[in-house]
Structures are given as structure tokens and as C-alpha cells.
mmCIF file of C-alpha atoms and ligand atoms in Angstrom:
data_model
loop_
_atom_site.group_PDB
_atom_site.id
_atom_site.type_symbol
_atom_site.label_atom_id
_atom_site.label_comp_id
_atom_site.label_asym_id
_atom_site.label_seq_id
_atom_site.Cartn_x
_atom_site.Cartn_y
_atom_site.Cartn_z
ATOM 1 C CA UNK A 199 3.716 12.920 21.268
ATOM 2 C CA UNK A 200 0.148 14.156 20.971
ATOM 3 C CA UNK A 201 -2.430 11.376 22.130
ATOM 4 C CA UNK A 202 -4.506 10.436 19.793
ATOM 5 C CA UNK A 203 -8.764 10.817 19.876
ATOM 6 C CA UNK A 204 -9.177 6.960 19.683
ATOM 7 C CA UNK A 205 -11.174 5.115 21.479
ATOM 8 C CA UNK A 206 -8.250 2.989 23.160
ATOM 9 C CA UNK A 207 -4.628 2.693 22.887
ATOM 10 C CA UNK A 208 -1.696 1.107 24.850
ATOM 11 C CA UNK A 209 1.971 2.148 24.512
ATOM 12 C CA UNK A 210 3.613 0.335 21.546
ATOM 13 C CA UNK A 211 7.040 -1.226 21.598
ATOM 14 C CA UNK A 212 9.842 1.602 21.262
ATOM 15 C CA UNK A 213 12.018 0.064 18.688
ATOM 16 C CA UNK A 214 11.443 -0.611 15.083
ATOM 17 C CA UNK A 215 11.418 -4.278 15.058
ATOM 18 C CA UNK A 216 13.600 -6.727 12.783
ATOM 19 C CA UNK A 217 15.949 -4.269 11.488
ATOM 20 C CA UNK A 218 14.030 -1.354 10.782
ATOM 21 C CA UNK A 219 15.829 1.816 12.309
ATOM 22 C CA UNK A 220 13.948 4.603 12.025
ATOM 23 C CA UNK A 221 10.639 3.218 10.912
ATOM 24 C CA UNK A 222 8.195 2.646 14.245
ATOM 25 C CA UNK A 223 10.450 4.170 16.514
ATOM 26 C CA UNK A 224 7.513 5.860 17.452
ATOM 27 C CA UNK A 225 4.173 3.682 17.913
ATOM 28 C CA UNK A 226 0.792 4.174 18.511
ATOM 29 C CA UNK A 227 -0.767 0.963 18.826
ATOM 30 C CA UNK A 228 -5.089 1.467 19.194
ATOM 31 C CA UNK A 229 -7.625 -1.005 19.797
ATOM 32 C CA UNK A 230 -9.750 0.518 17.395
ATOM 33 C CA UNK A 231 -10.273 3.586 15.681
ATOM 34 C CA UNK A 232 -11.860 5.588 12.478
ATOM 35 C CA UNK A 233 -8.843 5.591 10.292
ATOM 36 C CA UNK A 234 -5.413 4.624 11.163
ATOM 37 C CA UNK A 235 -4.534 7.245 8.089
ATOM 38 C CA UNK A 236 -6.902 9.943 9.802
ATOM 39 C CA UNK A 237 -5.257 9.453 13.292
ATOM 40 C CA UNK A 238 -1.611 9.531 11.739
ATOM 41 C CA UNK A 239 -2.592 12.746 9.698
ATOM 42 C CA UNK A 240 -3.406 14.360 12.978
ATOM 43 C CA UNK A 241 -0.399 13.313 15.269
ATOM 44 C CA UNK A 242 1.716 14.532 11.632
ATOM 45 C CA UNK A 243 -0.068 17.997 11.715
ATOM 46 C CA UNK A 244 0.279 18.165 15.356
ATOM 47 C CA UNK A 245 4.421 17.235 14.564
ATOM 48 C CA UNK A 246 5.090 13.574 14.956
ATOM 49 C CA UNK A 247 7.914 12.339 14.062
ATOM 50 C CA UNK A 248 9.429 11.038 10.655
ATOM 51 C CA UNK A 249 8.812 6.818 11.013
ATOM 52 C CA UNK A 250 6.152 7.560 13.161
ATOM 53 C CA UNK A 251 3.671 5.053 13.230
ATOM 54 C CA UNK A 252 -0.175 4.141 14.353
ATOM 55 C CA UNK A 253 -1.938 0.772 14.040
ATOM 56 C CA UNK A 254 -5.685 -0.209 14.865
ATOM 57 C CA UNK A 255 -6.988 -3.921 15.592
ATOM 58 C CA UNK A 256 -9.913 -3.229 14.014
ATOM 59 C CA UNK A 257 -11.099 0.250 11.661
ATOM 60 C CA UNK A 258 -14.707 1.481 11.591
ATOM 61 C CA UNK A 259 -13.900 4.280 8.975
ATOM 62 C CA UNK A 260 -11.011 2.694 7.044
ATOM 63 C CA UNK A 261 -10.506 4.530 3.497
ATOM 64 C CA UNK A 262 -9.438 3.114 0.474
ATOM 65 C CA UNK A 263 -8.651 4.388 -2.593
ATOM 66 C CA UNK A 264 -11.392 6.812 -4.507
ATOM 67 C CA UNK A 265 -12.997 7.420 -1.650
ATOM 68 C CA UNK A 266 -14.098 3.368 -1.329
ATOM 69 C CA UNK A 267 -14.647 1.750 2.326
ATOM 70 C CA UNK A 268 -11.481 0.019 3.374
ATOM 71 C CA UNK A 269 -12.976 -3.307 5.665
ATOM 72 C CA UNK A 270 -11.574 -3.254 8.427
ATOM 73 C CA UNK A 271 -12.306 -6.618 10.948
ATOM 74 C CA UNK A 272 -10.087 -7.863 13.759
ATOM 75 C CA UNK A 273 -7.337 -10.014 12.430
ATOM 76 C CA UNK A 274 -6.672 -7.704 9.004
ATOM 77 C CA UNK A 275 -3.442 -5.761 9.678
ATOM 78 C CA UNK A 276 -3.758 -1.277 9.332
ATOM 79 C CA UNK A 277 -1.314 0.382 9.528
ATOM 80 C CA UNK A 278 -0.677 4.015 8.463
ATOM 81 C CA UNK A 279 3.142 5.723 8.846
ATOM 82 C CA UNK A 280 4.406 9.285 8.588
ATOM 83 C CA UNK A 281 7.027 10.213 6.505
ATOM 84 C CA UNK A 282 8.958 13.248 6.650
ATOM 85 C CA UNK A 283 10.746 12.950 3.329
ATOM 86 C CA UNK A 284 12.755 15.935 1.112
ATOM 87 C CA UNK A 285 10.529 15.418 -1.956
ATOM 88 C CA UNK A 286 8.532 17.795 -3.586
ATOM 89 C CA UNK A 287 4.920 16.579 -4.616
ATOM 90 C CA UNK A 288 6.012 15.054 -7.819
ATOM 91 C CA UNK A 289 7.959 13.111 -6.367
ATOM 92 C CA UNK A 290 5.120 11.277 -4.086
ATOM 93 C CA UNK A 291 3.824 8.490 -6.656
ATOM 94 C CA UNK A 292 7.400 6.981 -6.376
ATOM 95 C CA UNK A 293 6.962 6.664 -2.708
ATOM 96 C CA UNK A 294 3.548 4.741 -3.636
ATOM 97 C CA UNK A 295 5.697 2.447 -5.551
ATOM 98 C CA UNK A 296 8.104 1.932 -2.870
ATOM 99 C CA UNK A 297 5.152 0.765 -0.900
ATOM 100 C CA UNK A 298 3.815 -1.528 -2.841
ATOM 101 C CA UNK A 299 6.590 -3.035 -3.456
ATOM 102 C CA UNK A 300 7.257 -3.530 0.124
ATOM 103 C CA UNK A 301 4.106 -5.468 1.083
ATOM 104 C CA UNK A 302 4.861 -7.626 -2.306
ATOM 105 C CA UNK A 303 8.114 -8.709 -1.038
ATOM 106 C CA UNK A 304 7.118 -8.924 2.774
ATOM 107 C CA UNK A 305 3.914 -11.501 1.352
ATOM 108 C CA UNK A 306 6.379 -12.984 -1.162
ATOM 109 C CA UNK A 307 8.772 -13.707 2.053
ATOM 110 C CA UNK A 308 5.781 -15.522 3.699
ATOM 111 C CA UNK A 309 5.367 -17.518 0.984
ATOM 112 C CA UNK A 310 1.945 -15.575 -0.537
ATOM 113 C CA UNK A 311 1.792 -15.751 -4.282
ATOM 114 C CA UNK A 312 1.221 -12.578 -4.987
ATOM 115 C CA UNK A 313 1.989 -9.913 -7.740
ATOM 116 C CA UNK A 314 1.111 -5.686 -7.778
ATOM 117 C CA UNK A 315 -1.680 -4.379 -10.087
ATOM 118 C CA UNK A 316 -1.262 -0.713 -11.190
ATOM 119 C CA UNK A 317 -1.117 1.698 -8.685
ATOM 120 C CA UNK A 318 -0.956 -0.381 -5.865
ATOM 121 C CA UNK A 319 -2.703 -3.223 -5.480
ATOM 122 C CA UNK A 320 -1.271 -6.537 -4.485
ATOM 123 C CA UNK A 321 -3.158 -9.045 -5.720
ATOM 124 C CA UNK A 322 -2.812 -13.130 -5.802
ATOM 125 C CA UNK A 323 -0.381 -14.374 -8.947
ATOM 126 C CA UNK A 324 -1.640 -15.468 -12.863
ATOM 127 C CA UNK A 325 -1.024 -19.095 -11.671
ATOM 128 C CA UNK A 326 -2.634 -19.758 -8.963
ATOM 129 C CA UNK A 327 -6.333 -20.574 -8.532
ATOM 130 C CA UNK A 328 -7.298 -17.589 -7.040
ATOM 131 C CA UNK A 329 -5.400 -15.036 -9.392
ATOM 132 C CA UNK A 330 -6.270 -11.568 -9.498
ATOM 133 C CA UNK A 331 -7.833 -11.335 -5.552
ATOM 134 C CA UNK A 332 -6.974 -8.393 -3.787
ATOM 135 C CA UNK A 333 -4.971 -8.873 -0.548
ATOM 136 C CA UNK A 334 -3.420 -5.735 0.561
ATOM 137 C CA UNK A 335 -4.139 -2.151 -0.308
ATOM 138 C CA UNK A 336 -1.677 1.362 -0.217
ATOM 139 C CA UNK A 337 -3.481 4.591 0.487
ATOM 140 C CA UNK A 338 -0.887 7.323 0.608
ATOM 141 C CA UNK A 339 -2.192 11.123 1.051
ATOM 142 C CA UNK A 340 -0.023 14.105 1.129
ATOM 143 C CA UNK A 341 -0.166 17.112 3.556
ATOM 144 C CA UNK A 342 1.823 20.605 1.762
ATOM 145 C CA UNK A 343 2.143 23.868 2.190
ATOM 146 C CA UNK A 344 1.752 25.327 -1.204
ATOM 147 C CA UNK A 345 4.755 23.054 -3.209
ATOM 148 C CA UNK A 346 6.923 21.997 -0.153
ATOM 149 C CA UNK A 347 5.486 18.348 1.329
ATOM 150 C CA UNK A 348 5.160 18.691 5.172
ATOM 151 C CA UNK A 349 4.596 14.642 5.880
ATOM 152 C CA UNK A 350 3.299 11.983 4.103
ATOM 153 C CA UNK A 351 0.948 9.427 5.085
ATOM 154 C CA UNK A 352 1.429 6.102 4.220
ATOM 155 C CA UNK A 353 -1.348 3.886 4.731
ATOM 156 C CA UNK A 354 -1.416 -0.154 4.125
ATOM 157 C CA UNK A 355 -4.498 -2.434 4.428
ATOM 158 C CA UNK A 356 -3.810 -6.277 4.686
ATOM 159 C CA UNK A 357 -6.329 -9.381 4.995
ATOM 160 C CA UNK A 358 -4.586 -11.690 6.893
ATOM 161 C CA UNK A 359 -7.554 -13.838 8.304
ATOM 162 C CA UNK A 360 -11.136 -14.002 7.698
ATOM 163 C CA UNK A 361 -13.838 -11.460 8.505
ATOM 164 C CA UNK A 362 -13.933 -10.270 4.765
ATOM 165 C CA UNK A 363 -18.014 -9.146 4.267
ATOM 166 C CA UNK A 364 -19.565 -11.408 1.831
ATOM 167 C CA UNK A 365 -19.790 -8.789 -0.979
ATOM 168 C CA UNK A 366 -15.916 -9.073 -1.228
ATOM 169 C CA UNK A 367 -15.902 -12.599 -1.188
ATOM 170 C CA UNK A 368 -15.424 -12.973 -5.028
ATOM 171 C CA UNK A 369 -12.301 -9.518 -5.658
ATOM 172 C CA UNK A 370 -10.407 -10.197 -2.456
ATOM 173 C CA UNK A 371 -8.872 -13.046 0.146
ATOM 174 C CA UNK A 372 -6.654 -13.627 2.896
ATOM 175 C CA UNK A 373 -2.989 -14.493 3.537
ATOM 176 C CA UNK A 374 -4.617 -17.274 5.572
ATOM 177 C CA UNK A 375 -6.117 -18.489 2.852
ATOM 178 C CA UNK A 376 -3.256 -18.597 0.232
ATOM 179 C CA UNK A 377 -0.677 -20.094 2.855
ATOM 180 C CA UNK A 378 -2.616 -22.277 5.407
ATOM 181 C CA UNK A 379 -1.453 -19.983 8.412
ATOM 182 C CA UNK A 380 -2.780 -17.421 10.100
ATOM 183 C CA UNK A 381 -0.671 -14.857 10.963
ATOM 184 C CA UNK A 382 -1.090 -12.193 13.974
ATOM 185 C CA UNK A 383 -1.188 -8.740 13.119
ATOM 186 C CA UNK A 384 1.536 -7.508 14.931
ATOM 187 C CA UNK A 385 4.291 -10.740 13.373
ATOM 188 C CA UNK A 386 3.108 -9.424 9.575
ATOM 189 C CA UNK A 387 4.059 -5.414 10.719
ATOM 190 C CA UNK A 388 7.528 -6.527 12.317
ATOM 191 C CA UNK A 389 8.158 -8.240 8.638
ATOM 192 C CA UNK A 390 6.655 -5.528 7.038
ATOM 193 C CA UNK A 391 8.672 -2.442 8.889
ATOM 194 C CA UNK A 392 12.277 -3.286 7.240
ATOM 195 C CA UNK A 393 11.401 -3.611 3.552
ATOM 196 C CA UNK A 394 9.137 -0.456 4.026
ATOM 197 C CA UNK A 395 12.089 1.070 5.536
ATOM 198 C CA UNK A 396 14.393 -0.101 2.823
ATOM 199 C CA UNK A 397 12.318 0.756 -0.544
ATOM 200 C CA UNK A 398 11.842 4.008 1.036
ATOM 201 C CA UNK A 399 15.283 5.073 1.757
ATOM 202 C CA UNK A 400 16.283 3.582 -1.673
ATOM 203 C CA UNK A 401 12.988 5.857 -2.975
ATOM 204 C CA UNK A 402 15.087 9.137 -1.565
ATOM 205 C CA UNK A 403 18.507 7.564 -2.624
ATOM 206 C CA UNK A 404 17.874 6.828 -5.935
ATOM 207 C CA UNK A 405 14.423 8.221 -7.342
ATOM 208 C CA UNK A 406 12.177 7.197 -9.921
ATOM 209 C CA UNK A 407 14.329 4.611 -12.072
ATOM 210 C CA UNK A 408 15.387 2.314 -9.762
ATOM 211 C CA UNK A 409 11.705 2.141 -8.601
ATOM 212 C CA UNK A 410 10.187 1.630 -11.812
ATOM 213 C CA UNK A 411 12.406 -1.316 -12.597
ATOM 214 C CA UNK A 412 11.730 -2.888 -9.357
ATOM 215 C CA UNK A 413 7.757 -2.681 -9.535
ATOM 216 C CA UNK A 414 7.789 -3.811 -13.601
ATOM 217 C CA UNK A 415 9.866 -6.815 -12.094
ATOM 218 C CA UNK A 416 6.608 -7.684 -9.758
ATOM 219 C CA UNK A 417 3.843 -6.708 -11.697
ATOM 220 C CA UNK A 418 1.043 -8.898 -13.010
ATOM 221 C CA UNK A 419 2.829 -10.197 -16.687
ATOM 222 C CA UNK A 420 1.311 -8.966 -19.323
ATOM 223 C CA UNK A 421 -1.944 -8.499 -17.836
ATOM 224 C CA UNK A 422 -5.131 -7.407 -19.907
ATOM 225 C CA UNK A 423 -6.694 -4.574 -18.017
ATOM 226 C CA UNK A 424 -9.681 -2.341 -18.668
ATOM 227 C CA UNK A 425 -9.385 1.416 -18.510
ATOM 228 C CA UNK A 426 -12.250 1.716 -16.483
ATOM 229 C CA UNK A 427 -11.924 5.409 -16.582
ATOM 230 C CA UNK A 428 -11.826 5.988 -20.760
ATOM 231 C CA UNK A 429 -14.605 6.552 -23.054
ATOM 232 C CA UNK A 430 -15.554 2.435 -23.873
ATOM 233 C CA UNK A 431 -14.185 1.142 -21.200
ATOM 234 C CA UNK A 432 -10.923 -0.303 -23.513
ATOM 235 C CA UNK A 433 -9.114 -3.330 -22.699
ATOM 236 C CA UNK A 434 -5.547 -3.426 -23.483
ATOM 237 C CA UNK A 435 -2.355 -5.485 -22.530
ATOM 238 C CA UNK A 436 -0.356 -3.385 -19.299
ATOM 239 C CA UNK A 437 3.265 -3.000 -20.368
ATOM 240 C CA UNK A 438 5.141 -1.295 -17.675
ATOM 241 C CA UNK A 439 5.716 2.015 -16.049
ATOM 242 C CA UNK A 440 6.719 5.414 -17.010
ATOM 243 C CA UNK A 441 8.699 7.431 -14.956
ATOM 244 C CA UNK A 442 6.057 9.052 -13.791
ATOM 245 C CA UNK A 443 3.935 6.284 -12.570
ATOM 246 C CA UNK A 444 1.733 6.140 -14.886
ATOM 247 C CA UNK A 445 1.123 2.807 -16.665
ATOM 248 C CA UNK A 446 1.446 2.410 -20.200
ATOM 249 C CA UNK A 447 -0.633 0.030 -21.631
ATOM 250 C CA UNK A 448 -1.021 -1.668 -25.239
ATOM 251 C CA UNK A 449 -4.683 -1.286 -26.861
ATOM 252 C CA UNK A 450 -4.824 -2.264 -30.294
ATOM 253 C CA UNK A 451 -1.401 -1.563 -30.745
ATOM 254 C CA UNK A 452 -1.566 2.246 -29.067
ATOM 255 C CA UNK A 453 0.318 3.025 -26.142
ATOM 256 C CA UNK A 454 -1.927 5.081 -23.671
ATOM 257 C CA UNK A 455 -0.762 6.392 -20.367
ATOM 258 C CA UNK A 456 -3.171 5.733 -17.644
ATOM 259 C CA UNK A 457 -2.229 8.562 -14.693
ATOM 260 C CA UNK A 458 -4.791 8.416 -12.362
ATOM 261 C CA UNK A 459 -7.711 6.368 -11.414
ATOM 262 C CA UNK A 460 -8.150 2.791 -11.833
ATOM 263 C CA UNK A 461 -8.071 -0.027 -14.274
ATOM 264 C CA UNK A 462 -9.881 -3.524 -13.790
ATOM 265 C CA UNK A 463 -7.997 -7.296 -14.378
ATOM 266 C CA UNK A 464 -9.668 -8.869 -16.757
ATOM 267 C CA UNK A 465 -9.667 -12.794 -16.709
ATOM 268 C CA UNK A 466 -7.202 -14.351 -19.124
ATOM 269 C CA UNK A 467 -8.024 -15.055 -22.733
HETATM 270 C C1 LIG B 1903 -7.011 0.683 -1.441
HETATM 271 O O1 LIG B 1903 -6.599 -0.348 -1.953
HETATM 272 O O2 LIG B 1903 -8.044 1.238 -1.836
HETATM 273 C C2 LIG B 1903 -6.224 1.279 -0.303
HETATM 274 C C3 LIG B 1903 -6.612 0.697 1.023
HETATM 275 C C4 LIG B 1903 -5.819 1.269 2.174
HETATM 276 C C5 LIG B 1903 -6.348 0.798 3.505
HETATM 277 C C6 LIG B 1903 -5.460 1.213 4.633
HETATM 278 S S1 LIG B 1903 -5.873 0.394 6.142
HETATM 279 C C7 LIG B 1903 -4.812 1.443 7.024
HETATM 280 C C8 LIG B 1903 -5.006 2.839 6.451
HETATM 281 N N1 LIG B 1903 -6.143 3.482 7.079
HETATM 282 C C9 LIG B 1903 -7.133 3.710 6.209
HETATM 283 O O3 LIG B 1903 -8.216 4.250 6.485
HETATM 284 N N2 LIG B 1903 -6.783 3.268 4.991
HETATM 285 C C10 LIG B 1903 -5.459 2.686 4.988
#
């Protein structure tokens, strides 16, 4: 295993924890670093393993999604895996499903109301006071050589307590703060590891379908999103997946297929 250029770092437990098998076998556990999807791109490059693992305390460079800031303070959980998968790279946005599917149920297990907003987001559930906050977030990057997928990053943000800058105060919360307890870090990753495990290996088992059932059956109802990224800025009704990924969603009684970017909750009418 190539160290990584982090500032600290101890030697992490050597087997997956809770029933995982293969997933964080191999562990890099830092004390703080850039980006815990930076450091795992390197050890991947330099040939780590497939389940390979690295988690910070604390991230001073953590990335989210379209090239946002991912906030990273001590007592948030980041955690970024490698994957050495036989998928080509149209088969990746399934694997982004699998993930967010797996923090959904590993919240949902610690009693978190929480549903996923299209592509990834898991956010708190319609009924509850806070609906619609962010909690967790999926960053996953490929690396290729022309079509072939060398590894796969997987990278998962969580709040779990506090520490959120003020400017977030109003999109985002904690887990602390939609169940009363505060959970360490490292007891949220050893829940985490075997349903990341599992909706992975049923990603390369089954494909697409299964996956696309499975995320429709935890999405935000019926929820009225804008397309942030069309001409107008529509709102529409989100009905589901297609196989692709891409969400479908109802405006004015046209179907239009949102495959990249973003689209924004809007409050309920
Ligand atoms: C998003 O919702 O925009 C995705 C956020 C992903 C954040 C995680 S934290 C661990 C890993 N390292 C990063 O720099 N980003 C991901």
C-alpha cells in the first residue's frame, strides 16, 4: 500500500466491519486531509486494492458535486472507497444509485427520516419538519483508459453533528439533529460498509433494473422539482428513473429526461 501525502494517518482496523467482506479490508484512516476522494484516487492510480478505503476526521478541500465545496468539520463522516468493478463507463451511474441507496438505508436503520433526491442526494422526508435538508452527499468520479474503467471512486459526505457553516444552515442538517444522538464517525462507517457492500455487488449481479426499482422505492414522492439547468428554470412533478439514470419528470404534462446536472426541491404546493 502506497502511503498517502496527508498530513496524519494511523493504521485502520484490517477487517471490514459488521459483515462487510471485501469492503475496508484495506483502510486508511487520516486525521485530516484535502480530499478523502483525491487521496483514494491516488492510492487507486498507484494500485490499491478493490474495497479499498480512506477516511479523514476532518476535510479542508472536500468536493462536492459541480465542482461545489463539500464542508468538511470534525464530527461529519468522509469517506471515499475504490472500486475495481467489470463495468464499462455506462455502466457507472448505476453504481451512483447503489450508493445512494446505501446511505438511505444505513440512515433509515438509525432511525433518520430520510428520502434520495435525484442523483444522489439524501435529504430529510416530505413529513417531517425539516423536509427537503440535505444530509449526506455521493461524489463518484471515474478513472479509464480510453472505454475500459480502471477504479472507481466512491465518495460519501455525511453530517452527523454540528459544525455546519451558517450559510448552510437553511439546505442542510445533521443526523444529530433528526434523531437526538450523536453518532461517532467511525459507528456510522461500520453501518454504512455492509449495505455499500451489498447494493454494490447486487449493482454487478443484476444491473440497471433492479437498481432503478430500488431507488424509485426511496425517492422523494412525487416531488416538484425545478430544472435548474433548462431554459425557464421549469418546475415539474419527478416521476421515476430511466434506465439510464436519468430522471423523468412531468412538466405540464411532458415527460423530460433530466441526464446531468441538478434540479432544486421546491416546497410543497
Ligand atoms: C455532493 O452532494 O455534492 C457530493 C458530496 C460528496 C462529499 C464527499 S466527502 C468524502 C469525499 N471526499 C470529497 O472531497 N468529497 C466526497
Amino acid at each position: 500500500m502506497v502511503p498517502p501525502a496527508a498530513e496524519a494517518r494511523r493504521p485502520g482496523g484490517a477487517i471490514g466491519g459488521d459483515g462487510a467482506t471485501w469492503l475496508g479490508r484495506q483502510r486508511i484512516t487520516l486525521d485530516a486531509c484535502g480530499s478523502t476522494n483525491d487521496e483514494a484516487a491516488r492510492l487507486a492510480r498507484a494500485g490499491a486494492s478493490h474495497g479499498t478505503i480512506v477516511t479523514a476526521a476532518v476535510q479542508h478541500a472536500g468536493r462536492g458535486r459541480l465542482g461545489r465545496v463539500w464542508a468538511s468539520p470534525p464530527g461529519g463522516l468522509y469517506l471515499s472507497a475504490v472500486l475495481r468493478l467489470p463495468l464499462r463507463s455506462v455502466d457507472v451511474p448505476p453504481v451512483t444509485l447503489a450508493v445512494g441507496i446505501a446511505v438511505h438505508d444505513t440512515l433509515r436503520a438509525l432511525a433518520a427520516p430520510v428520502a434520495l433526491k435525484w442523483p444522489n442526494d439524501v435529504v430529510v422526508a416530505a413529513d417531517h419538519a425539516l423536509a427537503g435538508r440535505k444530509l449526506a452527499g455521493v461524489l463518484v468520479e471515474a478513472q479509464s483508459s480510453g472505454p475500459r474503467i480502471d477504479a472507481i471512486i466512491v465518495g460519501i459526505g455525511l453530517d452527523l453533528d454540528g459544525g455546519l457553516p451558517p450559510e448552510l444552515a437553511a439546505q442542510a442538517t445533521t443526523l444529530a439533529a433528526l434523531t437526538g444522538v450523536t453518532y461517532p464517525p467511525s459507528a456510522v462507517l461500520e453501518r454504512l460498509l455492509p449495505h455499500l457492500e451489498h447494493w454494490i455487488d447486487r449493482t454487478v449481479a443484476g444491473g440497471a433494473d433492479t437498481l432503478t426499482a430500488a431507488w424509485e422505492a426511496r425517492m422523494v414522492p412525487a416531488a416538484r422539482v425545478r430544472l435548474v439547468g433548462e431554459a425557464g428554470a421549469p418546475v415539474g412533478t419527478a416521476l421515476g428513473l430511466d434506465r439510464d439514470g436519468a430522471l423523468r419528470v412531468d412538466v405540464g404534462g411532458q415527460v423530460r429526461r433530466v441526464i446531468a446536472g441538478e434540479v432544486v426541491l421546491e416546497p410543497l404546493a
